[in-house]
Amino acid sequence: IKEIKEEEFEPIGETTPVSESVVEETKSTPNMELPENVEKLVAFMKETGGDMTDYMRLNADYSTVDDNILLQEYYTQTKPHLDNEEINFIMEDKFKWDEEYDEERDIKKKKLALKEEVAEAKGYLEGLKSKYYEELKLRPSVTNEQKKATDFFNRYNEEQEIVQQRHNTFKNSTKDYFTNDFKGFDFDLGEKKFRYGVKNPSEVATKQSNITNTIKKFLDDKGNVKDVKGYHKAMYAAENVDKIAQHFYEQGKSDATKDLVAKSKNISEDVRPSPTGDVFVGGLKVKAISGLDSSKLKIKTRKFN
């Protein structure tokens, strides 16, 4: 940690929010033409009994999905007779390892098995996408429900594209921030400013490019917050980091001052012994006596045989 004497800080500009377009619903006419994907959606619902959520999930970009989430989706599709707890048990039994206790050969076998299963899952899920999500083509005579589904589908794709663009912009900004003369994080402690250096900025940049990496430790397998205390502690600390740093800085100064004052006093509670008044002169013990005749000096000798 290094104190900052003088430095200019650039304000962070706010991002202009992208407004969502409102699509006005119109009544269908006999000559209206809509994309062929609507027919695919109807076929999907009849074939699988799924709904719009299931249909949209097949449009996900599986190349960017976490391996565990990908396998959960794959097993949900191919093993509908199993619930989430049973699927998680199978995944842990087949692919989880402990580098501290497991043999190196066993770990390698599980890594290879995981790699093979992920590749198979991607192929299967991409196959479902190609079946239901083809390039949109116009066709005549479509129902009002199909028109609603198409409008919703188009808006969803547009929103997903906007989200992806924002994420890419954020990733590029993060990369530039951590590579262009990055020296550490600055903290304002009121009377002083300090900088906290980071040893591996590239690793921090990668982790912080996705907010999910930060909050997933507070969530369970279903996405519910399991650690409410830790979540709110982290969120509060993130919003009040300078205030918290200043608090501990002031507390440290106060503790140091108290310790210095206590040491400087060096108070001892031991009682000093009072002098007896005895003095030895040439083998004689002389004692000063206080009182009415304190002006007189008495000498007491001891005879030795």
Coordinates of C-alpha atoms in Angstrom, one line a residue:
I1 CA 0.0 0.0 0.0
K2 CA 1.4 3.4 -1.0
E3 CA 0.3 6.9 0.0
I4 CA -0.7 9.2 -2.9
K5 CA 0.5 12.8 -2.4
E6 CA -0.9 14.5 -5.5
E7 CA -2.8 12.9 -8.3
E8 CA -5.6 13.8 -10.6
F9 CA -8.6 11.5 -10.8
E10 CA -10.6 11.2 -13.9
P11 CA -14.4 11.0 -13.3
I12 CA -16.2 7.9 -14.6
G13 CA -18.8 8.8 -17.1
E14 CA -22.3 7.3 -17.0
T15 CA -23.4 5.1 -19.8
T16 CA -26.4 6.3 -21.7
P17 CA -29.2 3.7 -21.3
V18 CA -30.5 2.1 -24.4
S19 CA -34.2 2.6 -24.6
E20 CA -36.3 -0.4 -25.5
S21 CA -38.4 -0.2 -28.6
V22 CA -42.1 -0.7 -28.2
V23 CA -43.6 -2.8 -30.8
E24 CA -47.2 -2.0 -31.4
E25 CA -49.5 -5.0 -31.8
T26 CA -51.6 -4.9 -34.9
K27 CA -54.4 -7.1 -36.1
S28 CA -53.5 -9.9 -38.5
T29 CA -54.8 -9.8 -42.0
P30 CA -55.2 -12.6 -44.5
N31 CA -52.3 -11.4 -46.6
M32 CA -49.8 -10.9 -43.7
E33 CA -46.5 -12.8 -44.0
L34 CA -44.4 -13.8 -41.1
P35 CA -41.1 -15.8 -40.6
E36 CA -41.2 -19.6 -40.9
N37 CA -39.7 -19.9 -37.4
V38 CA -43.2 -19.4 -36.0
E39 CA -44.3 -22.7 -37.5
K40 CA -41.2 -24.2 -35.9
L41 CA -42.3 -22.8 -32.6
V42 CA -45.7 -24.4 -32.9
A43 CA -44.2 -27.7 -33.9
F44 CA -41.8 -27.5 -30.9
M45 CA -44.7 -27.0 -28.5
K46 CA -46.7 -29.9 -30.0
E47 CA -43.7 -32.2 -30.1
T48 CA -42.2 -31.6 -26.7
G49 CA -45.0 -29.9 -24.7
G50 CA -42.5 -27.1 -24.0
D51 CA -43.3 -23.4 -23.8
M52 CA -41.8 -20.2 -25.0
T53 CA -39.1 -20.2 -22.3
D54 CA -37.9 -23.7 -23.4
Y55 CA -37.9 -22.5 -27.0
M56 CA -35.8 -19.4 -26.2
R57 CA -33.4 -21.4 -24.1
L58 CA -32.4 -23.3 -27.2
N59 CA -31.2 -20.0 -28.7
A60 CA -28.5 -19.6 -26.1
D61 CA -24.8 -19.3 -27.1
Y62 CA -23.5 -22.5 -25.6
S63 CA -19.9 -21.7 -26.4
T64 CA -19.9 -19.2 -23.6
V65 CA -21.9 -21.2 -21.1
D66 CA -20.1 -22.7 -18.0
D67 CA -19.5 -26.4 -18.3
N68 CA -21.5 -27.4 -15.2
I69 CA -24.5 -25.3 -16.4
L70 CA -24.2 -26.8 -19.9
L71 CA -24.2 -30.4 -18.5
Q72 CA -27.2 -29.7 -16.3
E73 CA -29.1 -28.4 -19.3
Y74 CA -28.0 -31.5 -21.3
Y75 CA -29.0 -34.0 -18.7
T76 CA -32.3 -32.1 -18.1
Q77 CA -33.1 -32.6 -21.9
T78 CA -31.9 -36.1 -22.2
K79 CA -32.8 -37.5 -18.7
P80 CA -36.2 -36.0 -17.9
H81 CA -36.9 -38.8 -15.4
L82 CA -34.2 -37.3 -13.1
D83 CA -34.6 -34.3 -10.8
N84 CA -32.0 -31.6 -10.2
E85 CA -30.6 -33.3 -7.0
E86 CA -30.1 -36.6 -8.9
I87 CA -28.4 -34.8 -11.8
N88 CA -26.1 -33.0 -9.5
F89 CA -25.2 -36.3 -7.8
I90 CA -24.3 -37.9 -11.1
M91 CA -22.2 -35.0 -12.1
E92 CA -20.3 -34.9 -8.8
D93 CA -19.7 -38.7 -8.9
K94 CA -18.4 -38.6 -12.5
F95 CA -16.5 -35.4 -12.8
K96 CA -15.6 -34.0 -9.3
W97 CA -12.1 -34.6 -7.9
D98 CA -9.9 -33.5 -5.1
E99 CA -6.3 -32.7 -6.0
E100 CA -5.2 -33.2 -2.4
Y101 CA -6.5 -36.7 -2.0
D102 CA -7.2 -38.2 -5.5
E103 CA -4.5 -39.9 -7.5
E104 CA -3.1 -38.0 -10.5
R105 CA -4.3 -40.7 -12.9
D106 CA -7.8 -40.6 -11.5
I107 CA -7.9 -36.8 -11.8
K108 CA -6.8 -37.0 -15.4
K109 CA -9.4 -39.6 -16.2
K110 CA -12.2 -37.4 -14.8
K111 CA -10.9 -34.3 -16.6
L112 CA -11.0 -36.3 -19.9
A113 CA -14.5 -37.6 -19.1
L114 CA -15.7 -34.1 -18.4
K115 CA -14.2 -32.8 -21.6
E116 CA -15.9 -35.6 -23.7
E117 CA -19.2 -35.1 -22.0
V118 CA -19.1 -31.3 -22.5
A119 CA -18.4 -31.8 -26.2
E120 CA -21.2 -34.2 -26.6
A121 CA -23.6 -31.9 -24.7
K122 CA -22.7 -28.9 -27.0
G123 CA -23.2 -31.0 -30.1
Y124 CA -26.6 -32.2 -28.8
L125 CA -27.8 -28.7 -27.8
E126 CA -26.5 -27.1 -31.0
G127 CA -28.4 -29.8 -32.9
L128 CA -31.6 -28.7 -31.2
K129 CA -30.9 -25.1 -32.1
S130 CA -30.4 -25.9 -35.8
K131 CA -33.7 -27.8 -35.8
Y132 CA -35.9 -25.0 -34.5
Y133 CA -33.9 -21.8 -35.2
E134 CA -33.4 -21.4 -38.9
E135 CA -33.1 -18.2 -40.8
L136 CA -36.3 -16.3 -40.9
K137 CA -38.3 -16.5 -44.1
L138 CA -41.7 -14.9 -44.9
R139 CA -44.8 -17.0 -45.2
P140 CA -48.5 -16.2 -45.7
S141 CA -51.5 -16.6 -43.3
V142 CA -50.3 -16.6 -39.7
T143 CA -52.5 -16.5 -36.6
N144 CA -52.5 -13.7 -34.0
E145 CA -50.9 -15.9 -31.4
Q146 CA -48.0 -16.7 -33.9
K147 CA -47.6 -13.0 -34.5
K148 CA -47.3 -12.3 -30.8
A149 CA -44.7 -15.1 -30.5
T150 CA -42.8 -13.7 -33.4
D151 CA -42.7 -10.2 -32.0
F152 CA -41.6 -11.5 -28.7
F153 CA -38.9 -13.6 -30.3
N154 CA -37.6 -10.7 -32.3
R155 CA -37.6 -8.4 -29.3
Y156 CA -35.7 -11.0 -27.3
N157 CA -33.1 -11.4 -30.0
E158 CA -32.6 -7.6 -30.2
E159 CA -32.3 -7.3 -26.5
Q160 CA -29.8 -10.2 -26.4
E161 CA -27.8 -8.5 -29.0
I162 CA -27.8 -5.2 -27.1
V163 CA -26.8 -7.0 -23.9
Q164 CA -23.9 -8.7 -25.7
Q165 CA -22.7 -5.4 -27.2
R166 CA -22.7 -3.8 -23.8
H167 CA -20.8 -6.8 -22.3
N168 CA -18.2 -6.6 -25.1
T169 CA -17.8 -2.9 -24.5
F170 CA -17.4 -3.4 -20.8
K171 CA -14.8 -6.2 -21.4
N172 CA -12.8 -4.0 -23.7
S173 CA -12.9 -1.1 -21.2
T174 CA -11.9 -3.4 -18.4
K175 CA -8.9 -4.7 -20.5
D176 CA -7.8 -1.2 -21.3
Y177 CA -8.1 -0.1 -17.6
F178 CA -5.9 -2.9 -16.3
T179 CA -3.3 -2.7 -19.1
N180 CA -2.8 1.0 -19.7
D181 CA -0.5 2.1 -16.8
F182 CA -2.6 0.4 -14.1
K183 CA -0.9 0.9 -10.7
G184 CA -3.5 -0.2 -8.3
F185 CA -6.8 0.9 -6.6
D186 CA -6.9 4.3 -5.0
F187 CA -8.6 4.8 -1.6
D188 CA -9.7 8.2 -0.3
L189 CA -9.2 8.3 3.5
G190 CA -10.1 12.0 4.0
E191 CA -6.8 13.7 4.9
K192 CA -4.8 11.2 2.8
K193 CA -5.1 9.0 -0.2
F194 CA -3.6 5.5 -0.5
R195 CA -3.1 3.1 -3.3
Y196 CA -3.4 -0.6 -3.0
G197 CA -1.3 -2.5 -5.5
V198 CA -2.4 -5.7 -7.3
K199 CA 0.1 -8.4 -8.2
N200 CA -1.9 -10.0 -11.0
P201 CA -4.1 -7.4 -12.7
S202 CA -4.8 -9.6 -15.8
E203 CA -6.3 -12.2 -13.6
V204 CA -8.4 -9.6 -11.7
A205 CA -9.5 -8.2 -15.1
T206 CA -10.7 -11.6 -16.3
K207 CA -12.6 -12.4 -13.1
Q208 CA -14.3 -9.0 -12.9
S209 CA -15.3 -8.9 -16.6
N210 CA -18.4 -10.9 -15.5
I211 CA -20.4 -10.0 -12.4
T212 CA -21.5 -13.6 -12.2
N213 CA -18.0 -14.6 -11.1
T214 CA -18.4 -12.4 -8.1
I215 CA -21.9 -13.2 -6.9
K216 CA -22.0 -16.9 -7.7
K217 CA -20.3 -17.9 -4.4
F218 CA -23.4 -16.6 -2.6
L219 CA -25.9 -18.7 -4.8
D220 CA -26.9 -22.3 -4.8
D221 CA -27.3 -24.6 -7.8
K222 CA -30.7 -23.1 -8.6
G223 CA -29.6 -19.5 -8.5
N224 CA -31.1 -18.7 -5.1
V225 CA -29.1 -16.6 -2.6
K226 CA -27.9 -19.1 0.1
D227 CA -25.6 -16.7 1.9
V228 CA -27.7 -13.7 2.6
K229 CA -25.3 -12.3 5.3
G230 CA -22.2 -12.6 3.1
Y231 CA -24.1 -11.2 0.0
H232 CA -25.2 -8.0 1.8
K233 CA -21.9 -7.6 3.5
A234 CA -20.1 -7.7 0.1
M235 CA -22.6 -5.4 -1.5
Y236 CA -22.3 -2.9 1.3
A237 CA -18.5 -3.0 1.3
A238 CA -18.5 -2.5 -2.5
E239 CA -20.7 0.7 -2.2
N240 CA -18.8 2.1 0.9
V241 CA -15.3 0.9 0.3
D242 CA -13.6 4.3 1.0
K243 CA -15.7 4.9 4.1
I244 CA -14.8 1.5 5.5
A245 CA -11.1 2.0 4.7
Q246 CA -11.2 5.4 6.4
H247 CA -12.8 3.8 9.5
F248 CA -10.1 1.2 9.9
Y249 CA -7.4 3.8 9.2
E250 CA -8.7 6.1 11.9
Q251 CA -9.1 3.1 14.3
G252 CA -5.5 2.2 13.6
K253 CA -4.3 5.7 14.4
S254 CA -6.3 5.7 17.6
D255 CA -5.0 2.3 18.8
A256 CA -1.4 3.4 18.0
T257 CA -1.8 6.6 20.1
K258 CA -3.2 4.7 23.0
D259 CA -0.4 2.2 23.0
L260 CA 2.2 5.0 22.8
V261 CA 0.7 6.9 25.8
A262 CA 0.5 3.7 27.9
K263 CA 4.2 2.9 27.2
S264 CA 5.3 6.5 27.9
K265 CA 3.7 6.5 31.4
N266 CA 5.6 3.3 32.4
I267 CA 3.7 3.2 35.7
S268 CA 4.8 0.7 38.3
E269 CA 2.6 -0.4 41.2
D270 CA 5.4 -1.9 43.3
V271 CA 5.8 -0.2 46.8
R272 CA 9.3 1.2 47.4
P273 CA 10.8 0.0 50.7
S274 CA 11.2 2.8 53.3
P275 CA 14.8 3.4 54.7
T276 CA 15.5 1.9 58.2
G277 CA 18.0 4.7 59.1
D278 CA 20.8 2.2 60.0
V279 CA 24.3 3.1 58.9
F280 CA 27.5 1.1 59.4
V281 CA 30.6 3.1 60.3
G282 CA 33.9 1.3 60.9
G283 CA 32.2 -1.9 62.0
L284 CA 29.7 0.1 64.3
K285 CA 26.0 0.2 63.6
V286 CA 24.7 3.7 63.9
K287 CA 21.0 4.4 64.0
A288 CA 19.3 7.7 63.7
I289 CA 16.4 8.1 66.2
S290 CA 13.7 10.6 65.7
G291 CA 11.6 12.1 68.5
L292 CA 12.1 14.5 71.4
D293 CA 15.8 13.7 71.7
S294 CA 16.5 13.4 68.0
S295 CA 19.3 15.9 68.4
K296 CA 21.3 13.3 70.4
L297 CA 23.3 10.6 68.8
K298 CA 23.3 7.2 70.4
I299 CA 25.9 4.6 69.6
K300 CA 25.4 1.0 70.4
T301 CA 28.4 -1.3 70.4
R302 CA 28.4 -5.1 70.2
K303 CA 31.1 -7.0 72.0
F304 CA 32.6 -10.1 70.4
N305 CA 34.6 -12.7 72.4

